[in-house]
Amino acid sequence: MEGPSLVIACEELAPWFGHRVDAVDGAQAKTFGSLRGHEFTEAKSWGKHLLLRFEDVTLRIHFLMFGSYRINDPRENRIPKLELRFGRGTIYFYSCAIRALDRKIEDIYDWTTDLMSPAWDSKKALDAVREIPKTMVCDALMDQTIFAGSGNIIKNEVLFNLELHPEARVGALSAAQQQALVKEVHTYSHQFYEWKKVGQLKRNWRIFRKKVCPRCHVPVKKRPTGKLERFSHYCTSCQLKPKTKATPKITTGRKHPSSIGDSSSRRLRH
DNA sequence: ATAAATGTTAAGAA
DNA sequence: CTTCTTAACATTTA
């Protein structure tokens, strides 16, 4: 699940804000049983993190590849990871990584890197991109510390729209291309959101899981690319690597929100 | 029906 | 200490 889908999840959960949890069930009920009786105050997302805020704790839910949620409509013969029952209905979470955050989320998350947030800071993203010139665009677009919420669909569609080869080095792009990159990830993420909301996402895919390039009618190439080796779908005819070489820069580390992971396992992390 | 895939972390190796 | 590799998790779709 990519960032835009989580924004929709938050919207779907809005009717539950201000309501008290009557019962907790599911595979992880034991871990999160203390939520019973607590008020569900708000749901927010940061990138691919769904944050459920309760009176004195926040649950962080990550759906990874296969996770899902249901509202008042449980899947048959399936035990949810977590089930939250309210007077007005029940929310079910399946195959996701859930963890309780005890620190204030404002201290953990920086919404200027969240593509779907009004606080999104494109200049900051541009600076971050320019700090990693040797990185391939396909990897840069998956970097959650720069483009929180971007995933493999967004990556492929953005590269197609910009007519860029997935393996082009970020540093080989012109300044204008780097700027266009940052702009397009943001724009496409919001289009993704609009399409998904009305059930039109898949029909708007132009290259992802397509067989033929809609521009050139050439067969689409599909193979793992970049350090991350995630699959890229691209047109070998119109998605090109730029020939221009740009100025190299020194790479520096960036900090990002604490790690994901199944809370059932170790919590010990100083 | 076998495989691939809207993703990330942990542990150990190099 | 950093970076890389592998495995693990878990489910739907083609």
PDB file of C-alpha atoms (C1' of nucleotides) in Angstrom:
ATOM      1  CA  MET A   1       0.000   0.000   0.000  1.00  0.00           C
ATOM      2  CA  GLU A   2       1.389   3.358  -1.008  1.00  0.00           C
ATOM      3  CA  GLY A   3       0.957   6.684   0.739  1.00  0.00           C
ATOM      4  CA  PRO A   4      -2.183   7.932  -1.041  1.00  0.00           C
ATOM      5  CA  SER A   5      -4.106   4.812  -0.018  1.00  0.00           C
ATOM      6  CA  LEU A   6      -3.371   5.567   3.620  1.00  0.00           C
ATOM      7  CA  VAL A   7      -4.806   9.047   3.288  1.00  0.00           C
ATOM      8  CA  ILE A   8      -8.005   7.397   2.091  1.00  0.00           C
ATOM      9  CA  ALA A   9      -7.861   5.003   5.050  1.00  0.00           C
ATOM     10  CA  CYS A  10      -7.687   7.969   7.412  1.00  0.00           C
ATOM     11  CA  GLU A  11     -10.733   9.489   5.751  1.00  0.00           C
ATOM     12  CA  GLU A  12     -12.645   6.251   6.114  1.00  0.00           C
ATOM     13  CA  LEU A  13     -11.777   6.116   9.790  1.00  0.00           C
ATOM     14  CA  ALA A  14     -12.835   9.694  10.492  1.00  0.00           C
ATOM     15  CA  PRO A  15     -16.344   8.703  11.655  1.00  0.00           C
ATOM     16  CA  TRP A  16     -14.671   6.784  14.511  1.00  0.00           C
ATOM     17  CA  PHE A  17     -12.717   9.717  15.879  1.00  0.00           C
ATOM     18  CA  GLY A  18     -13.790  10.580  19.398  1.00  0.00           C
ATOM     19  CA  HIS A  19     -15.226   7.112  20.016  1.00  0.00           C
ATOM     20  CA  ARG A  20     -14.160   4.694  22.712  1.00  0.00           C
ATOM     21  CA  VAL A  21     -12.829   1.208  22.034  1.00  0.00           C
ATOM     22  CA  ASP A  22     -15.252  -1.317  23.477  1.00  0.00           C
ATOM     23  CA  ALA A  23     -13.204  -4.421  22.779  1.00  0.00           C
ATOM     24  CA  VAL A  24      -9.929  -5.518  21.247  1.00  0.00           C
ATOM     25  CA  ASP A  25      -9.586  -8.810  19.432  1.00  0.00           C
ATOM     26  CA  GLY A  26      -7.434 -10.524  16.847  1.00  0.00           C
ATOM     27  CA  ALA A  27      -4.064 -12.260  16.832  1.00  0.00           C
ATOM     28  CA  GLN A  28      -2.378  -9.357  18.599  1.00  0.00           C
ATOM     29  CA  ALA A  29      -5.244  -8.628  20.992  1.00  0.00           C
ATOM     30  CA  LYS A  30      -3.024  -9.480  23.934  1.00  0.00           C
ATOM     31  CA  THR A  31      -0.393  -6.940  22.961  1.00  0.00           C
ATOM     32  CA  PHE A  32      -2.879  -4.141  22.415  1.00  0.00           C
ATOM     33  CA  GLY A  33      -5.600  -5.113  24.880  1.00  0.00           C
ATOM     34  CA  SER A  34      -4.896  -2.029  26.968  1.00  0.00           C
ATOM     35  CA  LEU A  35      -6.600   0.057  24.274  1.00  0.00           C
ATOM     36  CA  ARG A  36      -9.955  -1.050  25.580  1.00  0.00           C
ATOM     37  CA  GLY A  37     -11.843   1.875  27.055  1.00  0.00           C
ATOM     38  CA  HIS A  38      -9.559   4.400  25.376  1.00  0.00           C
ATOM     39  CA  GLU A  39     -10.755   7.105  23.055  1.00  0.00           C
ATOM     40  CA  PHE A  40      -9.669   6.867  19.421  1.00  0.00           C
ATOM     41  CA  THR A  41      -8.860  10.505  18.859  1.00  0.00           C
ATOM     42  CA  GLU A  42      -7.526  10.658  15.313  1.00  0.00           C
ATOM     43  CA  ALA A  43      -5.922   8.813  12.395  1.00  0.00           C
ATOM     44  CA  LYS A  44      -3.088  10.332  10.409  1.00  0.00           C
ATOM     45  CA  SER A  45      -0.644   8.990   7.902  1.00  0.00           C
ATOM     46  CA  TRP A  46       3.012   9.614   7.304  1.00  0.00           C
ATOM     47  CA  GLY A  47       4.195   8.006   4.093  1.00  0.00           C
ATOM     48  CA  LYS A  48       3.169   4.361   4.374  1.00  0.00           C
ATOM     49  CA  HIS A  49       2.603   4.556   8.121  1.00  0.00           C
ATOM     50  CA  LEU A  50      -0.969   4.658   9.344  1.00  0.00           C
ATOM     51  CA  LEU A  51      -1.052   6.315  12.751  1.00  0.00           C
ATOM     52  CA  LEU A  52      -4.002   5.634  14.995  1.00  0.00           C
ATOM     53  CA  ARG A  53      -3.976   8.001  17.917  1.00  0.00           C
ATOM     54  CA  PHE A  54      -5.539   7.058  21.215  1.00  0.00           C
ATOM     55  CA  GLU A  55      -5.580   8.951  24.467  1.00  0.00           C
ATOM     56  CA  ASP A  56      -2.038   8.151  25.509  1.00  0.00           C
ATOM     57  CA  VAL A  57      -0.614   5.946  22.798  1.00  0.00           C
ATOM     58  CA  THR A  58      -0.380   5.835  19.025  1.00  0.00           C
ATOM     59  CA  LEU A  59      -0.574   2.647  17.006  1.00  0.00           C
ATOM     60  CA  ARG A  60       1.600   2.569  13.943  1.00  0.00           C
ATOM     61  CA  ILE A  61       0.314   0.244  11.259  1.00  0.00           C
ATOM     62  CA  HIS A  62       2.304  -0.692   8.197  1.00  0.00           C
ATOM     63  CA  PHE A  63       0.551  -2.745   5.544  1.00  0.00           C
ATOM     64  CA  LEU A  64       3.714  -3.775   3.718  1.00  0.00           C
ATOM     65  CA  MET A  65       2.937  -5.712   0.515  1.00  0.00           C
ATOM     66  CA  PHE A  66      -0.166  -7.644   1.477  1.00  0.00           C
ATOM     67  CA  GLY A  67      -1.776  -5.839   4.338  1.00  0.00           C
ATOM     68  CA  SER A  68      -5.366  -4.679   4.287  1.00  0.00           C
ATOM     69  CA  TYR A  69      -8.112  -3.301   6.467  1.00  0.00           C
ATOM     70  CA  ARG A  70     -11.854  -3.717   6.517  1.00  0.00           C
ATOM     71  CA  ILE A  71     -14.586  -1.700   8.160  1.00  0.00           C
ATOM     72  CA  ASN A  72     -17.644  -3.599   9.440  1.00  0.00           C
ATOM     73  CA  ASP A  73     -16.938  -6.324   6.910  1.00  0.00           C
ATOM     74  CA  PRO A  74     -14.510  -8.949   8.190  1.00  0.00           C
ATOM     75  CA  ARG A  75     -12.887 -11.402   5.805  1.00  0.00           C
ATOM     76  CA  GLU A  76     -14.286 -14.874   6.176  1.00  0.00           C
ATOM     77  CA  ASN A  77     -12.191 -17.562   7.833  1.00  0.00           C
ATOM     78  CA  ARG A  78      -9.414 -15.117   8.540  1.00  0.00           C
ATOM     79  CA  ILE A  79      -8.149 -13.953  11.890  1.00  0.00           C
ATOM     80  CA  PRO A  80      -7.248 -10.275  11.778  1.00  0.00           C
ATOM     81  CA  LYS A  81      -4.033  -9.106  13.307  1.00  0.00           C
ATOM     82  CA  LEU A  82      -6.086  -6.587  15.193  1.00  0.00           C
ATOM     83  CA  GLU A  83      -9.779  -5.957  15.562  1.00  0.00           C
ATOM     84  CA  LEU A  84     -11.089  -2.808  17.238  1.00  0.00           C
ATOM     85  CA  ARG A  85     -14.727  -2.878  18.231  1.00  0.00           C
ATOM     86  CA  PHE A  86     -16.633   0.326  18.804  1.00  0.00           C
ATOM     87  CA  GLY A  87     -20.282   0.967  19.494  1.00  0.00           C
ATOM     88  CA  ARG A  88     -20.666   2.257  15.963  1.00  0.00           C
ATOM     89  CA  GLY A  89     -18.842  -0.591  14.232  1.00  0.00           C
ATOM     90  CA  THR A  90     -15.633  -2.588  13.948  1.00  0.00           C
ATOM     91  CA  ILE A  91     -12.330  -2.024  12.209  1.00  0.00           C
ATOM     92  CA  TYR A  92     -10.218  -5.014  11.121  1.00  0.00           C
ATOM     93  CA  PHE A  93      -6.529  -5.017  10.192  1.00  0.00           C
ATOM     94  CA  TYR A  94      -4.968  -7.931   8.318  1.00  0.00           C
ATOM     95  CA  SER A  95      -1.363  -9.003   7.761  1.00  0.00           C
ATOM     96  CA  CYS A  96       0.228  -5.786   8.807  1.00  0.00           C
ATOM     97  CA  ALA A  97       3.007  -4.761  11.186  1.00  0.00           C
ATOM     98  CA  ILE A  98       1.560  -3.034  14.219  1.00  0.00           C
ATOM     99  CA  ARG A  99       3.512  -1.267  16.873  1.00  0.00           C
ATOM    100  CA  ALA A 100       2.726   1.074  19.726  1.00  0.00           C
ATOM    101  CA  LEU A 101       4.561   4.383  19.784  1.00  0.00           C
ATOM    102  CA  ASP A 102       4.980   5.889  23.192  1.00  0.00           C
ATOM    103  CA  ARG A 103       6.760   9.067  22.158  1.00  0.00           C
ATOM    104  CA  LYS A 104       4.719  11.935  20.792  1.00  0.00           C
ATOM    105  CA  ILE A 105       4.338  11.488  17.054  1.00  0.00           C
ATOM    106  CA  GLU A 106       5.312  15.113  16.482  1.00  0.00           C
ATOM    107  CA  ASP A 107       8.744  14.181  17.840  1.00  0.00           C
ATOM    108  CA  ILE A 108       9.074  11.172  15.564  1.00  0.00           C
ATOM    109  CA  TYR A 109       7.637  12.264  12.244  1.00  0.00           C
ATOM    110  CA  ASP A 110       8.561  15.098   9.948  1.00  0.00           C
ATOM    111  CA  TRP A 111       5.662  15.774   7.619  1.00  0.00           C
ATOM    112  CA  THR A 112       7.723  17.926   5.265  1.00  0.00           C
ATOM    113  CA  THR A 113       8.932  14.682   3.655  1.00  0.00           C
ATOM    114  CA  ASP A 114       5.446  13.184   3.326  1.00  0.00           C
ATOM    115  CA  LEU A 115       4.253  13.475  -0.270  1.00  0.00           C
ATOM    116  CA  MET A 116       0.602  13.613   0.753  1.00  0.00           C
ATOM    117  CA  SER A 117       1.012  16.149   3.531  1.00  0.00           C
ATOM    118  CA  PRO A 118       0.190  19.851   3.110  1.00  0.00           C
ATOM    119  CA  ALA A 119       3.568  20.357   4.820  1.00  0.00           C
ATOM    120  CA  TRP A 120       5.390  18.668   1.888  1.00  0.00           C
ATOM    121  CA  ASP A 121       8.577  20.601   1.130  1.00  0.00           C
ATOM    122  CA  SER A 122       9.671  20.142  -2.465  1.00  0.00           C
ATOM    123  CA  LYS A 123      12.810  22.216  -2.028  1.00  0.00           C
ATOM    124  CA  LYS A 124      13.946  19.944   0.761  1.00  0.00           C
ATOM    125  CA  ALA A 125      13.339  16.906  -1.449  1.00  0.00           C
ATOM    126  CA  LEU A 126      15.266  18.515  -4.276  1.00  0.00           C
ATOM    127  CA  ASP A 127      18.211  19.182  -1.981  1.00  0.00           C
ATOM    128  CA  ALA A 128      18.110  15.596  -0.747  1.00  0.00           C
ATOM    129  CA  VAL A 129      18.056  14.271  -4.305  1.00  0.00           C
ATOM    130  CA  ARG A 130      21.044  16.423  -5.216  1.00  0.00           C
ATOM    131  CA  GLU A 131      22.979  14.920  -2.322  1.00  0.00           C
ATOM    132  CA  ILE A 132      22.820  11.427  -3.827  1.00  0.00           C
ATOM    133  CA  PRO A 133      24.051  11.886  -7.422  1.00  0.00           C
ATOM    134  CA  LYS A 134      25.235   8.285  -7.806  1.00  0.00           C
ATOM    135  CA  THR A 135      21.847   6.869  -6.889  1.00  0.00           C
ATOM    136  CA  MET A 136      19.635   5.616  -9.690  1.00  0.00           C
ATOM    137  CA  VAL A 137      16.290   7.388 -10.062  1.00  0.00           C
ATOM    138  CA  CYS A 138      14.453   4.121  -9.499  1.00  0.00           C
ATOM    139  CA  ASP A 139      16.043   3.847  -6.052  1.00  0.00           C
ATOM    140  CA  ALA A 140      15.666   7.532  -5.235  1.00  0.00           C
ATOM    141  CA  LEU A 141      11.932   7.309  -5.912  1.00  0.00           C
ATOM    142  CA  MET A 142      11.632   4.479  -3.396  1.00  0.00           C
ATOM    143  CA  ASP A 143      13.570   6.321  -0.702  1.00  0.00           C
ATOM    144  CA  GLN A 144      11.118   6.891   2.146  1.00  0.00           C
ATOM    145  CA  THR A 145      13.370   9.464   3.780  1.00  0.00           C
ATOM    146  CA  ILE A 146      12.996  11.706   0.721  1.00  0.00           C
ATOM    147  CA  PHE A 147       9.649  10.671  -0.780  1.00  0.00           C
ATOM    148  CA  ALA A 148       7.655   9.206   2.085  1.00  0.00           C
ATOM    149  CA  GLY A 149       4.703   7.329   0.663  1.00  0.00           C
ATOM    150  CA  SER A 150       6.122   6.674  -2.800  1.00  0.00           C
ATOM    151  CA  GLY A 151       6.087   3.025  -3.846  1.00  0.00           C
ATOM    152  CA  ASN A 152       6.705   0.877  -6.865  1.00  0.00           C
ATOM    153  CA  ILE A 153       3.583   1.968  -8.724  1.00  0.00           C
ATOM    154  CA  ILE A 154       4.315   5.635  -8.224  1.00  0.00           C
ATOM    155  CA  LYS A 155       7.942   5.064  -9.175  1.00  0.00           C
ATOM    156  CA  ASN A 156       7.108   3.407 -12.479  1.00  0.00           C
ATOM    157  CA  GLU A 157       4.405   5.840 -13.505  1.00  0.00           C
ATOM    158  CA  VAL A 158       6.528   8.878 -12.642  1.00  0.00           C
ATOM    159  CA  LEU A 159       9.482   7.574 -14.652  1.00  0.00           C
ATOM    160  CA  PHE A 160       7.195   6.901 -17.575  1.00  0.00           C
ATOM    161  CA  ASN A 161       5.645  10.359 -17.418  1.00  0.00           C
ATOM    162  CA  LEU A 162       9.082  11.974 -17.352  1.00  0.00           C
ATOM    163  CA  GLU A 163      10.399   9.690 -20.094  1.00  0.00           C
ATOM    164  CA  LEU A 164      13.227   8.657 -17.826  1.00  0.00           C
ATOM    165  CA  HIS A 165      15.103   5.381 -17.710  1.00  0.00           C
ATOM    166  CA  PRO A 166      14.861   3.778 -14.231  1.00  0.00           C
ATOM    167  CA  GLU A 167      18.625   3.335 -14.097  1.00  0.00           C
ATOM    168  CA  ALA A 168      19.496   6.941 -14.902  1.00  0.00           C
ATOM    169  CA  ARG A 169      21.693   8.372 -12.168  1.00  0.00           C
ATOM    170  CA  VAL A 170      20.126  11.220 -10.306  1.00  0.00           C
ATOM    171  CA  GLY A 171      23.336  13.191 -10.799  1.00  0.00           C
ATOM    172  CA  ALA A 172      23.134  12.745 -14.565  1.00  0.00           C
ATOM    173  CA  LEU A 173      19.848  14.647 -14.720  1.00  0.00           C
ATOM    174  CA  SER A 174      19.828  18.336 -15.518  1.00  0.00           C
ATOM    175  CA  ALA A 175      18.764  20.686 -12.760  1.00  0.00           C
ATOM    176  CA  ALA A 176      15.469  21.106 -14.592  1.00  0.00           C
ATOM    177  CA  GLN A 177      14.969  17.347 -14.771  1.00  0.00           C
ATOM    178  CA  GLN A 178      15.676  16.955 -11.069  1.00  0.00           C
ATOM    179  CA  GLN A 179      13.136  19.643 -10.351  1.00  0.00           C
ATOM    180  CA  ALA A 180      10.616  18.004 -12.655  1.00  0.00           C
ATOM    181  CA  LEU A 181      11.219  14.703 -10.887  1.00  0.00           C
ATOM    182  CA  VAL A 182      10.362  16.107  -7.486  1.00  0.00           C
ATOM    183  CA  LYS A 183       7.346  17.886  -8.883  1.00  0.00           C
ATOM    184  CA  GLU A 184       6.021  14.849 -10.716  1.00  0.00           C
ATOM    185  CA  VAL A 185       6.233  12.457  -7.735  1.00  0.00           C
ATOM    186  CA  HIS A 186       4.145  14.922  -5.795  1.00  0.00           C
ATOM    187  CA  THR A 187       1.652  15.526  -8.588  1.00  0.00           C
ATOM    188  CA  TYR A 188       1.316  11.851  -9.421  1.00  0.00           C
ATOM    189  CA  SER A 189       0.804  10.902  -5.769  1.00  0.00           C
ATOM    190  CA  HIS A 190      -2.186  13.212  -5.628  1.00  0.00           C
ATOM    191  CA  GLN A 191      -3.556  11.867  -8.915  1.00  0.00           C
ATOM    192  CA  PHE A 192      -3.118   8.375  -7.503  1.00  0.00           C
ATOM    193  CA  TYR A 193      -5.206   9.479  -4.519  1.00  0.00           C
ATOM    194  CA  GLU A 194      -7.992  10.921  -6.672  1.00  0.00           C
ATOM    195  CA  TRP A 195      -8.121   7.895  -8.941  1.00  0.00           C
ATOM    196  CA  LYS A 196      -7.998   5.397  -6.105  1.00  0.00           C
ATOM    197  CA  LYS A 197     -10.810   7.190  -4.315  1.00  0.00           C
ATOM    198  CA  VAL A 198     -13.129   6.630  -7.253  1.00  0.00           C
ATOM    199  CA  GLY A 199     -11.849   3.141  -8.069  1.00  0.00           C
ATOM    200  CA  GLN A 200     -10.104   4.268 -11.245  1.00  0.00           C
ATOM    201  CA  LEU A 201      -6.482   3.740 -10.280  1.00  0.00           C
ATOM    202  CA  LYS A 202      -5.665   0.661 -12.317  1.00  0.00           C
ATOM    203  CA  ARG A 203      -7.251   1.957 -15.472  1.00  0.00           C
ATOM    204  CA  ASN A 204      -4.987   4.974 -15.267  1.00  0.00           C
ATOM    205  CA  TRP A 205      -1.776   2.984 -15.142  1.00  0.00           C
ATOM    206  CA  ARG A 206       0.184   3.731 -18.270  1.00  0.00           C
ATOM    207  CA  ILE A 207       3.282   1.563 -17.817  1.00  0.00           C
ATOM    208  CA  PHE A 208       2.964  -0.387 -14.561  1.00  0.00           C
ATOM    209  CA  ARG A 209       2.067  -3.990 -15.454  1.00  0.00           C
ATOM    210  CA  LYS A 210       1.456  -2.956 -19.048  1.00  0.00           C
ATOM    211  CA  LYS A 211       2.539  -4.999 -22.029  1.00  0.00           C
ATOM    212  CA  VAL A 212       2.945  -2.223 -24.573  1.00  0.00           C
ATOM    213  CA  CYS A 213       4.098   1.370 -24.321  1.00  0.00           C
ATOM    214  CA  PRO A 214       1.105   3.658 -24.877  1.00  0.00           C
ATOM    215  CA  ARG A 215       3.390   6.229 -26.545  1.00  0.00           C
ATOM    216  CA  CYS A 216       5.533   4.045 -28.824  1.00  0.00           C
ATOM    217  CA  HIS A 217       3.567   0.785 -28.935  1.00  0.00           C
ATOM    218  CA  VAL A 218       6.812  -1.006 -28.258  1.00  0.00           C
ATOM    219  CA  PRO A 219       6.815  -3.963 -25.801  1.00  0.00           C
ATOM    220  CA  VAL A 220       7.327  -2.841 -22.198  1.00  0.00           C
ATOM    221  CA  LYS A 221      10.500  -4.024 -20.514  1.00  0.00           C
ATOM    222  CA  LYS A 222      10.079  -5.501 -17.061  1.00  0.00           C
ATOM    223  CA  ARG A 223      13.000  -6.349 -14.818  1.00  0.00           C
ATOM    224  CA  PRO A 224      14.520  -5.620 -11.403  1.00  0.00           C
ATOM    225  CA  THR A 225      16.504  -2.390 -11.328  1.00  0.00           C
ATOM    226  CA  GLY A 226      18.703  -0.453  -8.949  1.00  0.00           C
ATOM    227  CA  LYS A 227      20.223  -1.439  -5.648  1.00  0.00           C
ATOM    228  CA  LEU A 228      16.799  -2.288  -4.327  1.00  0.00           C
ATOM    229  CA  GLU A 229      16.145  -4.606  -7.279  1.00  0.00           C
ATOM    230  CA  ARG A 230      12.480  -3.744  -7.370  1.00  0.00           C
ATOM    231  CA  PHE A 231      10.775  -4.430 -10.658  1.00  0.00           C
ATOM    232  CA  SER A 232      10.648  -1.612 -13.147  1.00  0.00           C
ATOM    233  CA  HIS A 233       8.337  -1.475 -16.137  1.00  0.00           C
ATOM    234  CA  TYR A 234       9.631   0.860 -18.769  1.00  0.00           C
ATOM    235  CA  CYS A 235       9.716   1.626 -22.442  1.00  0.00           C
ATOM    236  CA  THR A 236      13.127   1.074 -24.003  1.00  0.00           C
ATOM    237  CA  SER A 237      12.228   3.429 -26.794  1.00  0.00           C
ATOM    238  CA  CYS A 238      11.052   6.557 -24.997  1.00  0.00           C
ATOM    239  CA  GLN A 239      12.469   6.270 -21.479  1.00  0.00           C
ATOM    240  CA  LEU A 240      16.082   7.260 -21.804  1.00  0.00           C
ATOM    241  CA  LYS A 241      19.124   7.962 -19.712  1.00  0.00           C
ATOM    242  CA  PRO A 242      20.346  11.535 -20.146  1.00  0.00           C
ATOM    243  CA  LYS A 243      23.803  11.888 -21.681  1.00  0.00           C
ATOM    244  CA  THR A 244      24.637  15.025 -19.741  1.00  0.00           C
ATOM    245  CA  LYS A 245      26.801  14.619 -16.688  1.00  0.00           C
ATOM    246  CA  ALA A 246      26.180  16.843 -13.718  1.00  0.00           C
ATOM    247  CA  THR A 247      28.430  17.935 -10.876  1.00  0.00           C
ATOM    248  CA  PRO A 248      29.086  15.307  -8.225  1.00  0.00           C
ATOM    249  CA  LYS A 249      28.399  16.110  -4.588  1.00  0.00           C
ATOM    250  CA  ILE A 250      29.178  14.547  -1.262  1.00  0.00           C
ATOM    251  CA  THR A 251      26.549  12.243   0.151  1.00  0.00           C
ATOM    252  CA  THR A 252      25.448  12.695   3.724  1.00  0.00           C
ATOM    253  CA  GLY A 253      23.237  10.594   5.955  1.00  0.00           C
ATOM    254  CA  ARG A 254      19.709  11.571   6.832  1.00  0.00           C
ATOM    255  CA  LYS A 255      17.677  10.533   9.772  1.00  0.00           C
ATOM    256  CA  HIS A 256      14.228   9.049   9.433  1.00  0.00           C
ATOM    257  CA  PRO A 257      11.447   7.767  11.663  1.00  0.00           C
ATOM    258  CA  SER A 258      12.096   4.675  13.720  1.00  0.00           C
ATOM    259  CA  SER A 259      12.033   1.279  12.162  1.00  0.00           C
ATOM    260  CA  ILE A 260       9.071  -0.849  11.182  1.00  0.00           C
ATOM    261  CA  GLY A 261       8.662  -4.338  12.432  1.00  0.00           C
ATOM    262  CA  ASP A 262       6.398  -6.703  14.140  1.00  0.00           C
ATOM    263  CA  SER A 263       5.925  -5.556  17.665  1.00  0.00           C
ATOM    264  CA  SER A 264       5.490  -9.124  18.786  1.00  0.00           C
ATOM    265  CA  SER A 265       9.236  -9.567  18.442  1.00  0.00           C
ATOM    266  CA  ARG A 266      11.892  -7.539  20.178  1.00  0.00           C
ATOM    267  CA  ARG A 267      11.250  -4.047  21.371  1.00  0.00           C
ATOM    268  CA  LEU A 268      14.690  -3.564  22.831  1.00  0.00           C
ATOM    269  CA  ARG A 269      16.225  -0.793  20.870  1.00  0.00           C
ATOM    270  CA  HIS A 270      17.885   1.900  22.833  1.00  0.00           C
TER     271      HIS A 270
ATOM    272  C1'  DA B   1      -0.923 -23.713 -10.191  1.00  0.00           C
ATOM    273  C1'  DT B   2       3.281 -21.694  -9.645  1.00  0.00           C
ATOM    274  C1'  DA B   3       5.210 -17.357  -9.339  1.00  0.00           C
ATOM    275  C1'  DA B   4       5.418 -12.705  -8.724  1.00  0.00           C
ATOM    276  C1'  DA B   5       4.382  -8.757  -6.273  1.00  0.00           C
ATOM    277  C1'  DT B   6       1.432  -1.648  -4.021  1.00  0.00           C
ATOM    278  C1'  DG B   7       7.374  -3.513   1.439  1.00  0.00           C
ATOM    279  C1'  DT B   8      10.375  -3.504   5.306  1.00  0.00           C
ATOM    280  C1'  DT B   9      13.201  -5.274   9.035  1.00  0.00           C
ATOM    281  C1'  DA B  10      16.569  -8.237  11.424  1.00  0.00           C
ATOM    282  C1'  DA B  11      20.646 -10.789  11.578  1.00  0.00           C
ATOM    283  C1'  DG B  12      24.829 -12.084  10.050  1.00  0.00           C
ATOM    284  C1'  DA B  13      28.586 -11.593   6.579  1.00  0.00           C
ATOM    285  C1'  DA B  14      31.885  -8.985   4.225  1.00  0.00           C
TER     286       DA B  14
ATOM    287  C1'  DC C   1      31.560   1.037  11.487  1.00  0.00           C
ATOM    288  C1'  DT C   2      29.229   0.561   7.061  1.00  0.00           C
ATOM    289  C1'  DT C   3      27.301  -1.926   3.436  1.00  0.00           C
ATOM    290  C1'  DC C   4      25.581  -6.020   1.550  1.00  0.00           C
ATOM    291  C1'  DT C   5      22.982 -10.495   1.543  1.00  0.00           C
ATOM    292  C1'  DT C   6      19.546 -13.430   2.970  1.00  0.00           C
ATOM    293  C1'  DA C   7      15.502 -14.713   5.120  1.00  0.00           C
ATOM    294  C1'  DA C   8      11.258 -13.831   7.038  1.00  0.00           C
ATOM    295  C1'  DC C   9       6.550 -12.337   6.993  1.00  0.00           C
ATOM    296  C1'  DA C  10       1.975 -13.080   4.387  1.00  0.00           C
ATOM    297  C1'  DT C  11      -1.825 -12.822   0.478  1.00  0.00           C
ATOM    298  C1'  DT C  12      -3.789 -11.942  -3.885  1.00  0.00           C
ATOM    299  C1'  DT C  13      -3.603 -12.172  -8.745  1.00  0.00           C
ATOM    300  C1'  DA C  14      -2.146 -13.730 -13.198  1.00  0.00           C
TER     301       DA C  14
END
